[in-house]
Coordinates of C-alpha atoms in Angstrom, one line a residue:
Chain A
M64 CA 0.0 0.0 0.0
T65 CA 1.5 3.3 -1.1
K66 CA 2.0 6.0 1.5
Q67 CA -0.9 8.5 1.8
Q68 CA -0.1 11.9 0.5
A69 CA -1.5 14.8 2.4
N70 CA -4.3 16.6 0.6
W71 CA -4.1 19.7 2.7
S72 CA -1.2 22.0 3.7
P73 CA -0.7 23.1 7.2
Y74 CA 0.7 26.4 5.8
D75 CA -0.8 29.2 3.9
N76 CA 0.6 32.6 2.9
N77 CA -1.5 35.5 4.0
G78 CA 0.8 38.0 2.4
G79 CA 1.7 41.5 3.2
S80 CA 4.8 43.5 3.8
C81 CA 6.5 45.0 6.9
V82 CA 9.1 47.7 7.2
A83 CA 11.2 49.2 10.0
I84 CA 13.6 52.0 10.0
A85 CA 15.9 53.1 12.8
G86 CA 17.3 56.5 13.4
A87 CA 19.5 58.1 16.0
D88 CA 16.7 58.7 18.4
Y89 CA 13.6 57.2 16.8
C90 CA 12.3 54.0 15.2
V91 CA 9.5 53.7 12.7
I92 CA 7.7 50.4 12.2
A93 CA 5.0 49.9 9.6
A94 CA 3.0 47.1 7.9
D95 CA 0.2 47.0 5.4
T96 CA -3.3 46.0 6.3
R97 CA -4.3 43.4 3.7
M98 CA -4.8 39.8 4.6
S99 CA -5.1 37.4 1.6
T100 CA -5.2 33.8 0.6
G101 CA -4.3 32.8 -2.9
Y102 CA -5.9 35.3 -5.2
N103 CA -8.6 36.3 -2.6
I104 CA -8.7 39.1 -0.1
L105 CA -9.8 37.9 3.3
T106 CA -9.9 41.3 4.9
R107 CA -8.8 44.8 4.2
D108 CA -8.3 45.9 7.7
Y109 CA -5.9 43.6 9.6
S110 CA -3.0 44.9 11.7
K111 CA 0.3 42.9 11.4
I112 CA 1.9 44.9 14.1
C113 CA 2.1 43.7 17.7
K114 CA 3.5 45.5 20.7
L115 CA 5.6 43.0 22.6
A116 CA 7.1 45.3 25.3
D117 CA 7.1 49.0 26.2
K118 CA 10.0 49.8 23.8
C119 CA 9.6 46.9 21.4
V120 CA 7.2 46.3 18.5
M121 CA 7.1 43.4 16.1
A122 CA 5.7 43.5 12.6
S123 CA 5.2 40.1 10.9
S124 CA 3.9 38.8 7.6
G125 CA 3.5 35.3 6.4
F126 CA 1.0 32.7 7.7
Q127 CA -1.3 34.5 10.0
A128 CA -2.2 31.6 12.4
D129 CA 1.6 31.1 13.0
V130 CA 2.1 34.8 13.5
R131 CA -0.7 35.0 16.0
A132 CA 0.6 32.0 17.9
L133 CA 4.1 33.5 17.9
Q134 CA 2.8 36.8 19.2
K135 CA 0.9 35.1 22.0
Q136 CA 3.9 33.0 22.9
L137 CA 6.2 36.1 23.1
A138 CA 3.6 38.0 25.1
A139 CA 3.3 35.1 27.6
R140 CA 7.1 34.9 28.0
H141 CA 7.3 38.6 28.4
L142 CA 4.8 38.5 31.3
I143 CA 6.9 35.8 33.0
Y144 CA 10.0 38.0 32.5
Q145 CA 8.2 40.9 34.1
H146 CA 7.2 38.8 37.1
Q147 CA 10.7 37.5 37.6
H148 CA 12.7 40.7 36.9
N149 CA 10.3 43.5 37.8
K150 CA 10.9 45.4 34.6
Q151 CA 10.1 45.4 30.9
M152 CA 12.2 43.5 28.4
S153 CA 14.5 45.6 26.4
C154 CA 14.4 45.5 22.6
P155 CA 17.7 43.6 22.2
A156 CA 16.5 41.1 24.9
M157 CA 13.2 40.5 23.1
A158 CA 15.2 40.2 19.8
Q159 CA 17.1 37.2 21.3
L160 CA 13.9 35.7 22.7
L161 CA 12.3 35.9 19.3
S162 CA 15.2 34.2 17.7
N163 CA 15.2 31.4 20.2
T164 CA 11.4 31.0 20.0
L165 CA 11.6 30.6 16.2
Y166 CA 14.4 28.1 16.3
Y167 CA 12.6 26.1 18.8
K168 CA 10.3 25.1 16.0
R169 CA 13.1 24.6 13.5
F170 CA 11.6 21.3 12.3
F171 CA 8.0 22.6 11.9
P172 CA 8.6 26.3 11.6
Y173 CA 6.5 29.3 12.3
Y174 CA 5.9 30.6 8.8
S175 CA 6.4 34.1 10.0
F176 CA 8.7 36.8 8.6
N177 CA 9.4 39.3 11.2
V178 CA 10.9 42.7 11.8
L179 CA 11.4 43.9 15.3
G180 CA 11.8 47.6 16.0
G181 CA 12.2 49.8 19.0
L182 CA 14.6 51.7 21.2
D183 CA 17.6 50.1 22.9
N184 CA 18.6 50.9 26.5
E185 CA 20.4 54.1 25.4
G186 CA 17.3 55.4 23.5
K187 CA 18.8 54.8 20.1
G188 CA 16.6 53.3 17.4
C189 CA 17.2 49.6 16.7
V190 CA 15.8 47.2 14.1
F191 CA 16.2 43.5 14.0
T192 CA 15.4 41.4 11.0
Y193 CA 14.6 37.7 10.9
D194 CA 14.0 34.7 8.7
A195 CA 11.4 32.1 9.5
V196 CA 13.7 29.9 11.7
G197 CA 15.3 32.5 13.8
S198 CA 18.5 33.7 12.2
Y199 CA 18.6 37.4 13.0
E200 CA 20.7 40.5 12.6
K201 CA 20.7 44.0 14.1
V202 CA 20.3 46.4 11.2
G203 CA 19.5 50.0 10.5
Y204 CA 16.4 49.2 8.4
S205 CA 14.7 46.2 7.0
S206 CA 11.7 44.9 5.2
Q207 CA 10.1 41.5 5.2
G208 CA 7.1 39.9 3.4
S209 CA 5.8 39.7 -0.1
G210 CA 6.9 43.2 -1.1
S211 CA 10.3 43.0 0.5
T212 CA 12.1 42.4 -2.8
L213 CA 10.6 45.6 -4.1
I214 CA 11.0 47.6 -0.9
M215 CA 14.5 46.7 0.2
P216 CA 16.5 48.0 -2.8
F217 CA 14.5 51.3 -2.5
L218 CA 15.4 51.6 1.1
D219 CA 19.1 50.8 0.3
N220 CA 19.1 53.7 -2.1
Q221 CA 17.1 56.3 -0.2
L222 CA 18.2 55.9 3.4
K223 CA 21.8 56.9 2.9
S224 CA 22.9 54.5 5.6
P225 CA 26.6 53.6 5.7
S226 CA 27.3 50.5 3.6
P227 CA 27.3 47.3 5.7
L228 CA 30.4 46.3 3.8
L229 CA 32.6 49.0 5.2
L230 CA 35.4 48.2 7.7
P231 CA 35.5 49.2 10.5
A232 CA 31.7 48.4 10.8
Q233 CA 29.7 51.6 11.0
D234 CA 26.5 52.0 12.8
A235 CA 23.7 51.4 10.4
V236 CA 21.1 53.8 11.7
T237 CA 20.0 56.4 9.1
P238 CA 21.0 60.0 9.4
L239 CA 17.6 61.0 8.2
V240 CA 15.2 62.8 10.6
E241 CA 12.0 61.2 11.8
A242 CA 9.7 63.1 9.5
E243 CA 11.7 62.1 6.5
A244 CA 11.8 58.5 7.5
I245 CA 8.0 58.4 8.0
D246 CA 7.5 60.0 4.6
L247 CA 9.8 57.4 3.1
V248 CA 7.8 54.6 4.7
K249 CA 4.6 56.1 3.2
T250 CA 6.3 56.3 -0.2
V251 CA 7.6 52.7 0.1
F252 CA 4.1 51.3 0.6
A253 CA 2.7 53.4 -2.2
S254 CA 5.4 51.9 -4.5
A255 CA 5.3 48.3 -3.4
S256 CA 1.5 48.3 -3.7
E257 CA 1.8 49.2 -7.4
R258 CA 3.4 45.9 -8.3
D259 CA 2.9 43.5 -5.4
I260 CA -0.7 42.2 -5.4
Y261 CA -0.5 41.2 -1.7
T262 CA 0.6 44.6 -0.5
V263 CA -1.7 47.7 -0.3
R264 CA -0.9 51.3 0.2
R265 CA -2.8 51.5 3.5
Q266 CA -0.6 50.7 6.5
T267 CA -0.5 50.7 10.2
R268 CA 2.5 52.5 11.5
T269 CA 4.0 53.2 14.9
C270 CA 7.0 55.4 15.8
Y271 CA 9.2 55.5 18.9
H272 CA 11.0 58.6 19.9
K273 CA 13.6 58.8 22.6
C274 CA 11.9 61.9 24.1
S275 CA 8.4 60.5 24.4
W276 CA 7.5 59.5 27.9
Y277 CA 4.8 57.0 27.0
P278 CA 5.0 54.1 24.5
P279 CA 3.3 55.2 21.2
G280 CA 0.0 53.9 19.9
I281 CA -0.3 52.3 16.5
H282 CA -1.8 54.6 13.9
G283 CA -3.5 53.9 10.7
T284 CA -2.7 55.9 7.6
Chain B
M253 CA 12.0 -16.7 15.8
N254 CA 10.7 -13.4 17.0
F255 CA 11.2 -12.9 20.7
M256 CA 12.0 -9.2 20.2
A257 CA 8.9 -8.4 18.2
S258 CA 8.4 -4.6 18.4
K259 CA 4.9 -3.6 18.8
Q260 CA 3.7 -0.2 17.5
P261 CA 1.6 1.6 20.1
E262 CA -1.8 2.2 18.8
N263 CA -1.7 5.9 18.7
S264 CA 1.9 6.4 17.5
L265 CA 2.7 8.8 14.7
L266 CA 4.5 6.2 12.7
G267 CA 3.0 3.5 10.5
P268 CA 0.2 3.4 8.0
E269 CA -2.4 1.8 10.4
S270 CA -2.1 4.7 12.9
D271 CA -2.7 7.2 10.2
S272 CA -6.3 6.0 9.9
Q273 CA -6.9 7.9 13.1
R274 CA -6.3 11.2 11.4
T275 CA -8.6 13.2 9.2
L276 CA -7.6 12.9 5.6
Y277 CA -10.5 14.3 3.7
P278 CA -14.0 15.4 4.6
Y279 CA -17.0 13.2 4.0
V280 CA -20.3 14.9 4.8
T281 CA -19.9 18.6 4.1
G282 CA -21.8 21.8 4.5
T283 CA -21.3 24.7 2.1
S284 CA -21.0 28.5 2.6
V285 CA -22.0 30.5 5.7
V286 CA -22.5 34.2 5.2
A287 CA -22.7 36.7 8.0
L288 CA -22.8 40.5 8.5
K289 CA -23.0 43.1 11.3
Y290 CA -26.1 45.2 11.4
K291 CA -27.6 47.8 13.7
D292 CA -28.6 45.6 16.6
G293 CA -26.2 42.7 16.2
I294 CA -25.2 40.0 13.8
L295 CA -27.1 38.3 11.0
M296 CA -26.0 34.9 9.7
A297 CA -27.3 32.7 7.0
A298 CA -26.6 29.1 6.0
D299 CA -28.4 26.5 4.0
M300 CA -29.4 23.2 5.4
G301 CA -27.6 20.8 3.1
G302 CA -25.1 18.1 4.0
S303 CA -23.5 16.8 0.9
Y304 CA -21.7 13.4 0.7
G305 CA -19.4 14.2 -2.2
S306 CA -21.6 15.1 -5.1
T307 CA -24.7 13.5 -3.5
L308 CA -27.1 15.8 -1.6
R309 CA -27.4 13.3 1.3
Y310 CA -28.9 15.3 4.2
K311 CA -31.3 18.2 3.7
S312 CA -32.1 19.3 7.3
V313 CA -28.7 19.9 8.8
E314 CA -28.6 22.9 11.1
R315 CA -25.3 24.5 10.5
M316 CA -25.8 27.4 13.0
K317 CA -26.0 27.0 16.7
P318 CA -26.2 29.4 19.7
I319 CA -23.3 29.2 22.0
G320 CA -23.8 30.4 25.6
K321 CA -25.7 33.6 26.0
H322 CA -23.8 35.8 23.7
S323 CA -22.6 33.9 20.6
L324 CA -23.7 32.2 17.5
L325 CA -21.6 29.7 15.6
G326 CA -22.0 28.8 12.0
A327 CA -19.9 26.1 10.3
S328 CA -19.1 24.9 6.8
G329 CA -17.0 21.8 6.0
E330 CA -17.2 18.4 7.7
I331 CA -20.4 18.1 9.7
S332 CA -19.1 15.5 12.2
D333 CA -16.2 17.8 13.0
F334 CA -18.7 20.6 13.6
Q335 CA -20.6 18.3 16.0
E336 CA -17.4 17.6 17.8
I337 CA -16.7 21.4 18.1
L338 CA -20.2 21.8 19.6
R339 CA -19.3 19.1 22.2
Y340 CA -16.0 21.0 23.1
L341 CA -18.0 24.3 23.4
D342 CA -20.7 22.6 25.5
E343 CA -18.0 21.7 28.0
L344 CA -16.5 25.2 27.8
I345 CA -19.8 26.9 28.5
L346 CA -20.7 24.4 31.2
Y347 CA -17.5 25.2 33.1
D348 CA -18.1 28.8 32.6
N349 CA -21.6 28.5 34.1
M350 CA -20.3 26.5 37.0
W351 CA -18.2 29.4 38.2
D352 CA -21.5 31.0 38.9
D353 CA -19.8 34.4 39.2
G354 CA -22.2 36.4 37.0
N355 CA -19.6 36.5 34.2
S356 CA -20.1 34.7 30.9
L357 CA -17.9 34.1 27.9
G358 CA -18.4 36.6 25.2
P359 CA -18.1 36.1 21.4
K360 CA -14.5 37.4 21.5
E361 CA -13.5 34.7 24.0
V362 CA -15.3 31.9 22.2
H363 CA -13.7 33.0 19.0
N364 CA -10.2 32.9 20.6
Y365 CA -10.9 29.5 22.1
L366 CA -12.0 28.1 18.7
T367 CA -8.9 29.6 17.0
R368 CA -6.7 27.9 19.5
V369 CA -8.5 24.6 19.1
M370 CA -8.3 24.7 15.3
Y371 CA -4.6 25.7 15.3
N372 CA -3.7 23.0 17.8
R373 CA -5.4 20.3 15.7
R374 CA -3.5 21.6 12.6
N375 CA -0.3 21.4 14.6
K376 CA -0.9 17.7 15.2
F377 CA -1.7 17.2 11.5
N378 CA -5.2 16.1 12.4
P379 CA -7.4 19.1 11.5
L380 CA -11.0 19.8 12.2
W381 CA -12.2 20.2 8.7
N382 CA -14.3 23.3 9.1
S383 CA -14.5 27.0 8.4
L384 CA -16.2 28.6 11.3
V385 CA -18.1 31.9 11.7
L386 CA -18.5 33.2 15.2
G387 CA -20.8 36.2 15.8
G388 CA -22.2 37.8 18.9
V389 CA -23.1 40.8 21.0
K390 CA -22.0 41.4 24.5
N391 CA -22.5 44.7 26.5
G392 CA -23.5 46.4 23.3
Q393 CA -20.3 45.4 21.5
K394 CA -20.9 43.6 18.2
Y395 CA -18.3 41.0 17.2
L396 CA -18.0 38.9 14.0
G397 CA -15.0 36.7 13.4
T398 CA -14.0 33.6 11.4
V399 CA -11.5 30.7 11.7
S400 CA -10.3 28.4 9.0
M401 CA -9.3 24.8 9.4
I402 CA -5.6 25.7 9.7
G403 CA -6.2 28.4 12.3
V404 CA -6.3 31.6 10.1
N405 CA -8.6 34.0 11.9
F406 CA -9.8 37.5 11.7
E407 CA -12.8 39.7 12.4
D408 CA -14.6 42.0 10.1
N409 CA -17.9 43.6 9.4
H410 CA -18.9 40.8 7.1
V411 CA -17.5 37.3 6.6
A412 CA -18.2 34.3 4.6
T413 CA -16.8 30.8 4.2
G414 CA -16.1 28.7 1.1
F415 CA -17.8 29.8 -2.1
G416 CA -19.3 32.7 -0.1
N417 CA -15.8 34.3 -0.2
H418 CA -15.9 34.4 -3.9
L419 CA -19.6 35.2 -4.5
A420 CA -21.0 36.9 -1.4
R421 CA -18.1 39.0 -0.1
P422 CA -17.9 41.2 -3.3
I423 CA -21.6 41.9 -2.9
L424 CA -21.2 42.7 0.7
R425 CA -18.2 45.0 0.0
Q426 CA -20.3 46.9 -2.4
E427 CA -23.6 47.1 -0.4
W428 CA -22.8 46.7 3.3
H429 CA -22.8 49.8 5.4
E430 CA -22.9 50.6 9.1
N431 CA -26.2 50.4 10.9
L432 CA -28.1 48.3 8.4
S433 CA -31.7 47.8 9.5
F434 CA -32.9 44.3 10.2
E435 CA -34.9 44.2 7.0
N436 CA -32.1 45.5 4.8
G437 CA -29.6 43.1 6.5
V438 CA -31.9 40.2 5.7
R439 CA -32.4 41.4 2.2
L440 CA -28.7 41.7 1.6
L441 CA -28.0 38.2 3.0
E442 CA -30.8 36.8 0.9
K443 CA -29.2 38.4 -2.2
C444 CA -25.9 36.7 -1.3
M445 CA -27.6 33.4 -0.7
R446 CA -29.5 33.6 -3.9
V447 CA -26.3 34.1 -5.9
L448 CA -24.8 31.1 -4.1
L449 CA -27.9 29.0 -4.9
Y450 CA -27.6 29.8 -8.6
R451 CA -23.9 29.2 -8.8
D452 CA -22.7 26.8 -6.0
R453 CA -23.5 23.3 -6.9
S454 CA -23.6 22.1 -3.3
A455 CA -26.1 24.8 -2.2
V456 CA -29.7 23.8 -1.5
N457 CA -32.8 26.0 -1.5
K458 CA -33.6 25.5 2.1
L459 CA -31.9 28.0 4.4
Q460 CA -32.1 29.5 7.8
I461 CA -31.2 33.0 8.8
A462 CA -30.1 33.6 12.4
K463 CA -30.0 36.8 14.3
I464 CA -28.1 37.6 17.5
T465 CA -28.6 40.7 19.5
E466 CA -28.1 41.8 23.1
D467 CA -31.4 40.0 23.8
G468 CA -30.3 36.6 22.5
V469 CA -30.3 34.3 19.5
T470 CA -33.2 33.7 17.1
I471 CA -32.8 31.1 14.3
S472 CA -35.5 31.3 11.7
Q473 CA -37.6 28.3 10.6
P474 CA -36.2 26.9 7.3
Y475 CA -37.5 28.5 4.2
S476 CA -36.7 28.8 0.5
L477 CA -35.7 31.6 -1.7
K478 CA -37.6 32.6 -4.8
T479 CA -35.6 31.9 -7.9
Y480 CA -36.0 33.1 -11.5
W481 CA -34.9 30.8 -14.3
E482 CA -36.3 32.7 -17.3
F483 CA -33.2 34.8 -17.9
S484 CA -32.6 34.7 -21.6
A485 CA -29.0 33.9 -21.0
F486 CA -30.1 30.6 -19.3
E487 CA -32.4 29.7 -22.2
N488 CA -29.7 29.2 -24.8
P489 CA -26.5 29.3 -22.9
A490 CA -24.4 28.2 -25.8
Q491 CA -25.7 30.9 -28.1
G492 CA -22.5 33.0 -28.1
A493 CA -20.3 29.9 -28.5
I494 CA -21.8 27.2 -30.6
G495 CA -20.6 23.8 -29.6
S496 CA -19.8 24.8 -26.0
W497 CA -21.9 23.7 -23.0

């Protein structure tokens, strides 16, 4: 008797794009609002951004059920951390936790493409970019998701960040001011939505500033 | 001689016999469920057919059920899995009632529970083969969400499963607006169900419409939609392409 082949897939790609840009004292994180399956739109109004800690926000695209499970898992771990350490997790700490959580399911991965953004302990913007199984890197800016191939080269060109190939390694945060970075993010989604069917212009966006006392809310465009 | 015969435990993940425990494909299925938010709550519609492949085997299947005080669940896909979900929810609501603390699970909580159940079954490669629609009202807040068999979930002002996504959602995107009256909501749902009746081969002309408001759930008696078959395009469908069907 031949082995049964599965006639369903445990994965689906619900599409969308995410972007994060770090500056000297700010960080912008944005993601579009469309959720699709195949050639259909499931909903036009879905936020892919999740606040994990006071100074740390994650934007994820990919398979929505896995993204949701990952967000819940990280939120639960953060709560335990707060009970044990009596403080919020920093963005770099959350970055490591996310990497470990993803690798934990190395052999049945979370189909989730993540970008983590926030402020580090000194108030400088930081962005971490991931693949589905947890390899990650601190960068000055990143995009993930269906539009990332369209968005990333545009960011490379416009952000005027120092080249990652230079030695000694230079800090990759952009010299642009916050208003310019936000404008760039809006432009980026406008462009990606022209050619990527899974990305729309409309986005949810959040921005951290070093000076702001309270963690920011997530705004729609 | 075989004194070291290894015996597969019955519920192991290895071996072809143990795989017969897992769902491979659905057998008795229900087709689309369509739902929308209206002024006072949620309206949901589903026909009463249970198909066995291409045979219309059961014609009085209730695919929408009230859950607790505040929610209404509609399901498409495998009917036996839907019945199992109802058993899970029975237990959930029972335990909720037994706390006897004046609190009760709202539609958001039930939706979250269902999402976790569906996702966990998908993780074990033994899915509940359903697409679920969960609507309800609690403390004046309307809620309408959906979960698929692999755990994809979201909430929106109008949702549909299966063919409803292709045929009903576009109509709803065009004609839905906030604060629909009950009559207009029903009219809109009937419009969607009529299109599905014309074009979905597993649809039957015997449907129920359910309403959930702050006051509770009402599921209508089964009834049929009026259909019109005298469209000239139906009379000679191959007119524009002789030899086609």
